[in-house]
Coordinates of C-alpha atoms in Angstrom, one line a residue:
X393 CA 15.3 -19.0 9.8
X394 CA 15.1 -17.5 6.6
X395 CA 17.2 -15.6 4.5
X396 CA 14.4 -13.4 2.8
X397 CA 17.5 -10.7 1.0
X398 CA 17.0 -10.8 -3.0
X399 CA 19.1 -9.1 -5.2
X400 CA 17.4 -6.2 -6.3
X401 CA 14.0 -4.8 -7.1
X402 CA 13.7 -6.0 -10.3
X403 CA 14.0 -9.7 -8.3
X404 CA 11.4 -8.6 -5.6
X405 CA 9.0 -8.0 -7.7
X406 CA 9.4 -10.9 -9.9
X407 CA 6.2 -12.8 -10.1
X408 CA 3.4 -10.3 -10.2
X409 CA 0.6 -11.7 -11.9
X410 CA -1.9 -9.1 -14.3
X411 CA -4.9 -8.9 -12.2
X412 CA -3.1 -9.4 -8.2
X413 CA -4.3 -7.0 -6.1
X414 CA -1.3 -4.9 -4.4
X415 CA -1.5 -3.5 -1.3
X416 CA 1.0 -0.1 -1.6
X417 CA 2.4 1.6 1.8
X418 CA 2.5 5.6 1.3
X419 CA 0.7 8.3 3.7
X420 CA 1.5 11.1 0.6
X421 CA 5.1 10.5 0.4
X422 CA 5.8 8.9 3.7
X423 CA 6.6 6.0 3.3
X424 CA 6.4 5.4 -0.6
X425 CA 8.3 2.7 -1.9
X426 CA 8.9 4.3 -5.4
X427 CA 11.9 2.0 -6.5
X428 CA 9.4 -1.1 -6.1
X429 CA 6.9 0.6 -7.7
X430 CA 8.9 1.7 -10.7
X431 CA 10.4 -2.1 -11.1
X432 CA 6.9 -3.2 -11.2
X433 CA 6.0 -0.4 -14.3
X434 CA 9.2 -2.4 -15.8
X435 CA 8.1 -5.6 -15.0
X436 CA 4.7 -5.0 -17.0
X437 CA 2.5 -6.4 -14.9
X438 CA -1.6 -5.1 -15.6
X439 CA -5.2 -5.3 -14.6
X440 CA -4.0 -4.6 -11.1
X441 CA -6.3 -3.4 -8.0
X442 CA -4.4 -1.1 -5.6
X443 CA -5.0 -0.1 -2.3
X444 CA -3.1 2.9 -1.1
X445 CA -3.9 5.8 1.1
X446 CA -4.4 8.0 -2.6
X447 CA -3.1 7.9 -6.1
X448 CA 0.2 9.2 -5.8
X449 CA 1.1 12.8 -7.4
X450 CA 3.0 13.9 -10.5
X451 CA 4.2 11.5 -13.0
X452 CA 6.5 8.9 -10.6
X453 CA 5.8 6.3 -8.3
X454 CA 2.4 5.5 -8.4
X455 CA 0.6 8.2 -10.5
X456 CA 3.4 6.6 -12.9
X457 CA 1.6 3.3 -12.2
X458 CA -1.5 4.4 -13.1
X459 CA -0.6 6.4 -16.1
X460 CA 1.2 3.6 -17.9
X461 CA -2.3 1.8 -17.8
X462 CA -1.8 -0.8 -15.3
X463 CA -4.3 -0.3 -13.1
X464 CA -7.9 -1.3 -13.5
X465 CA -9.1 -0.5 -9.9
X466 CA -7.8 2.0 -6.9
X467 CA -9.4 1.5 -3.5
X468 CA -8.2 4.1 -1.3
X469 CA -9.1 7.3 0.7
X470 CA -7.5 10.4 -1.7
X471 CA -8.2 10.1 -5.2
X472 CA -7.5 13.7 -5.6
X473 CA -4.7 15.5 -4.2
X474 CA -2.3 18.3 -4.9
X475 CA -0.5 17.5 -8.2
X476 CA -2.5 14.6 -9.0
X477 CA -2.8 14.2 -12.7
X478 CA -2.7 10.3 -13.6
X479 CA -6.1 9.4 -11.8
X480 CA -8.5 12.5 -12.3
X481 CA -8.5 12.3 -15.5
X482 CA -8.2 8.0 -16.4
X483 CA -11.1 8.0 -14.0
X484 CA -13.4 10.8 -15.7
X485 CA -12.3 9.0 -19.0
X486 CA -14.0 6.0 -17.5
X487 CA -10.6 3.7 -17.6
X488 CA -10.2 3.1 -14.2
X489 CA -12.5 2.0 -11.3
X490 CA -12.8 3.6 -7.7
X491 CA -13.7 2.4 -4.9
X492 CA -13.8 4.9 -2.3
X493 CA -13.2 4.6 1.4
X494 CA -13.0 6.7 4.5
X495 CA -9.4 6.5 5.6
X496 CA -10.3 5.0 8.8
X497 CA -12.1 2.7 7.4
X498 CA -9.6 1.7 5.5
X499 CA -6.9 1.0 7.9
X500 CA -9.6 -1.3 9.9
X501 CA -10.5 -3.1 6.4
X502 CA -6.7 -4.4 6.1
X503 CA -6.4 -4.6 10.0
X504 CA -9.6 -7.3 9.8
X505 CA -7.9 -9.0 6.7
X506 CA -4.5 -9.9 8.6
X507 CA -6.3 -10.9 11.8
X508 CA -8.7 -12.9 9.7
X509 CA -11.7 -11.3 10.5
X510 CA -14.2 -11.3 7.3
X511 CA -16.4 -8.1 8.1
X512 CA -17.6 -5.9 10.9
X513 CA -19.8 -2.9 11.2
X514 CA -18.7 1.1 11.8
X515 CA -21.5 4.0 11.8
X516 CA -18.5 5.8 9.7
X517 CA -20.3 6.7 6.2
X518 CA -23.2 6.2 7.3
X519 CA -26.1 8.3 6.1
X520 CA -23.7 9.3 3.3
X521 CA -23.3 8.4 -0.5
X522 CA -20.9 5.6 0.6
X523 CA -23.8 3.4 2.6
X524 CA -25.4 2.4 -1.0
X525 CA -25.7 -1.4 -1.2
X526 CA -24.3 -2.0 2.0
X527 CA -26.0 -4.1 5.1
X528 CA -26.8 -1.6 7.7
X529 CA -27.8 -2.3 11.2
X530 CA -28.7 -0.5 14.6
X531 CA -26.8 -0.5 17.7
X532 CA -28.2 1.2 20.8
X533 CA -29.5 4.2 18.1
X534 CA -26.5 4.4 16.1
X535 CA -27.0 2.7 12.3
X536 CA -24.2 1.2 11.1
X537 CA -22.8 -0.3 7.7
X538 CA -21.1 -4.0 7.3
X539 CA -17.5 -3.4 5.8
X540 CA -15.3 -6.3 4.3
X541 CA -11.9 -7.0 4.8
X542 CA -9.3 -6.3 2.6
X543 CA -6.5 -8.5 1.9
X544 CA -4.1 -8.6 -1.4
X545 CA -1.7 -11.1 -3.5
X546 CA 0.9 -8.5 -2.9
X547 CA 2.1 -5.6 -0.4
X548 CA 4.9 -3.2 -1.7
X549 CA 6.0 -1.4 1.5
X550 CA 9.1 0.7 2.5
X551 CA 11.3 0.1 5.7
X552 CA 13.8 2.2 7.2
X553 CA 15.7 -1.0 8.6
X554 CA 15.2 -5.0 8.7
X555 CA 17.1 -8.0 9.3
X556 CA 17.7 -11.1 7.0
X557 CA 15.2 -12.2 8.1
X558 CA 12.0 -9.6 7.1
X559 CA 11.7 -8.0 10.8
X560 CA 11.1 -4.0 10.1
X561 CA 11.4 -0.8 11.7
X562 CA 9.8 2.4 10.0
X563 CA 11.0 6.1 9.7
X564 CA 8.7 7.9 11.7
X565 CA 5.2 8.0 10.5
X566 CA 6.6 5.9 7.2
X567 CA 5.0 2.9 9.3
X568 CA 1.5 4.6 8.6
X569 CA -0.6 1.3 6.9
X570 CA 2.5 -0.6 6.1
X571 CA 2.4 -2.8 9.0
X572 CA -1.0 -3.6 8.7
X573 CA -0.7 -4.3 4.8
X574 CA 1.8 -6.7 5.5
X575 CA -0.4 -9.1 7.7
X576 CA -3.0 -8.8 4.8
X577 CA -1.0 -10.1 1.9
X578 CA -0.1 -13.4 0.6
X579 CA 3.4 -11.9 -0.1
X580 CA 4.7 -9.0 1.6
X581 CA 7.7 -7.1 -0.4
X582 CA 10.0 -4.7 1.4
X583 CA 12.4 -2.1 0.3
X584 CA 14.8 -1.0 3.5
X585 CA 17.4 1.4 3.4
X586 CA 19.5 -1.3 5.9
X587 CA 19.8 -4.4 5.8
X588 CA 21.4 -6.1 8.8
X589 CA 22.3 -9.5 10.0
X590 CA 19.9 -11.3 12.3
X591 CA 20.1 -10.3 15.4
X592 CA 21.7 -6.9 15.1
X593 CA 17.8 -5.1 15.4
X594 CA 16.3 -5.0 19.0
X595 CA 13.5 -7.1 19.0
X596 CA 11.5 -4.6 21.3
X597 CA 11.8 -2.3 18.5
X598 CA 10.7 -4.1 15.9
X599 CA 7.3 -3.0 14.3
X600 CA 6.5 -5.8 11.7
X601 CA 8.0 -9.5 12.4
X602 CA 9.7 -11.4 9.8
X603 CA 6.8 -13.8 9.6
X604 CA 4.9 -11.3 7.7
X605 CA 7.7 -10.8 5.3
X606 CA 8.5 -12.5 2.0
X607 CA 11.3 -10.6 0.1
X608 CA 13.5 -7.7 1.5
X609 CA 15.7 -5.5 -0.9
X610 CA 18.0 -3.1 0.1
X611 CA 17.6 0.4 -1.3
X612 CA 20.6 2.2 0.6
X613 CA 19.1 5.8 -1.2
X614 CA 15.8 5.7 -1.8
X615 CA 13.7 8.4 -3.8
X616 CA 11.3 10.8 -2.7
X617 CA 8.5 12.1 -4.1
X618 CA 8.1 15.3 -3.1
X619 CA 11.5 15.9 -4.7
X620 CA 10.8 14.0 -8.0
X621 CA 7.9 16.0 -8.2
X622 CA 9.6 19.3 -7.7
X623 CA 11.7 18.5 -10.3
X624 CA 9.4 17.4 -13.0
X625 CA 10.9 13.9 -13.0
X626 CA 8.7 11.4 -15.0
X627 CA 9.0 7.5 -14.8
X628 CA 10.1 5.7 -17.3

């Protein structure tokens, strides 16, 4: 097996490319993995799609992201929450692209792109703004729209645990799209607050296997958002 541990964040997130598409874990906070994000606003990396549940709050983690100009396109479910700042205005401004999709939706999208499946049809949106230029069809009465699958270069997630050896366990609803974004990526990056020796996670507890895993950092403290945002805190 694999010893998947690197050194640090700055290391995990080593070989980003301007333009990848990064699939970020985060339900709001839960689950954020702010110290990957921030080594990717050092790295430098640009021109990048993201898919996250929203587009982060305050001026850390990934409202940081988007502020410093590195994004070119969000796909997500939230554009606008409480204390968002980065987005609202790049996106009236006209320097960032949105694609919006229902949050459902959006799971099922990066479900279909790890199992492989190209497309399938959901009468969610339909007969709303979102059905424009999409293939519609009838099922016994109920019209429905074709959605793609959604798969990405990278996935920046956050674990509460792994193994050498990339097998995860969440905190609590921290697993939110995180498992699923892992089987949709080329490259699956993982911050964990524990990292242990093979063996020494119960494999009936584990949520995402190592196979989906690429790189795993330890972050023994990680930040929060809430709390960076309470206290101002802006990154870099």
């Amino acid at each position: 097996m694999i010893d998947k541990r690197v050194a640090g964040p700055v290391q995990a997130v080593a070989g980003i490319t301007d333009g990848s598409t990064v699939m970020i874990g985060g339900f709001g906070e839960a689950g954020s993995p702010i110290e990957l994000i921030h080594a990717l606003i050092d790295q430098g990396a640009r021109g990048l799609t993201v898919v996250n549940n929203n587009t982060g709050t305050g001026q850390v983690g990934l409202a940081a992201l988007i502020r410093a100009g590195r994004v070119d396109k969000m796909i997500c479910s939230y554009p606008r929450s409480a204390n968002s700042r980065a987005f609202p205005d790049l996106y009236r401004a006209g320097h960032i692209e949105l694609e919006l999709v229902p949050q459902g939706t959006l799971a099922e999208r990066i479900r279909a792109g790890g199992a492989g499946i190209p497309a399938f049809y959901t009468p969610t949106a339909a007969g709303t703004d979102l059905e424009d230029g999409k293939e519609q069809r009838d099922f016994d009465g109920t019209n429905c729209l074709l959605e793609h699958a959604l798969s990405a270069d990278f996935a920046l997630i956050k674990a509460r645990r792994a193994d050498w050896h990339g097998n995860l366990v969440y905190n609590k609803t921290a697993r939110n799209f995180s498992p699923l974004m892992a089987a949709a990526s080329a490259i699956t990056i993982v911050q964990a607050a524990v990292v242990d020796r093979p063996g020494s996670i119960d494999p009936e507890t584990v949520i995402t296997p190592g196979i989906f895993v690429n790189r795993v950092v330890g972050v023994p403290d990680p930040a929060h958002e809430s709390q960076l945002v309470a206290e101002g805190a802006v990154y870099p």
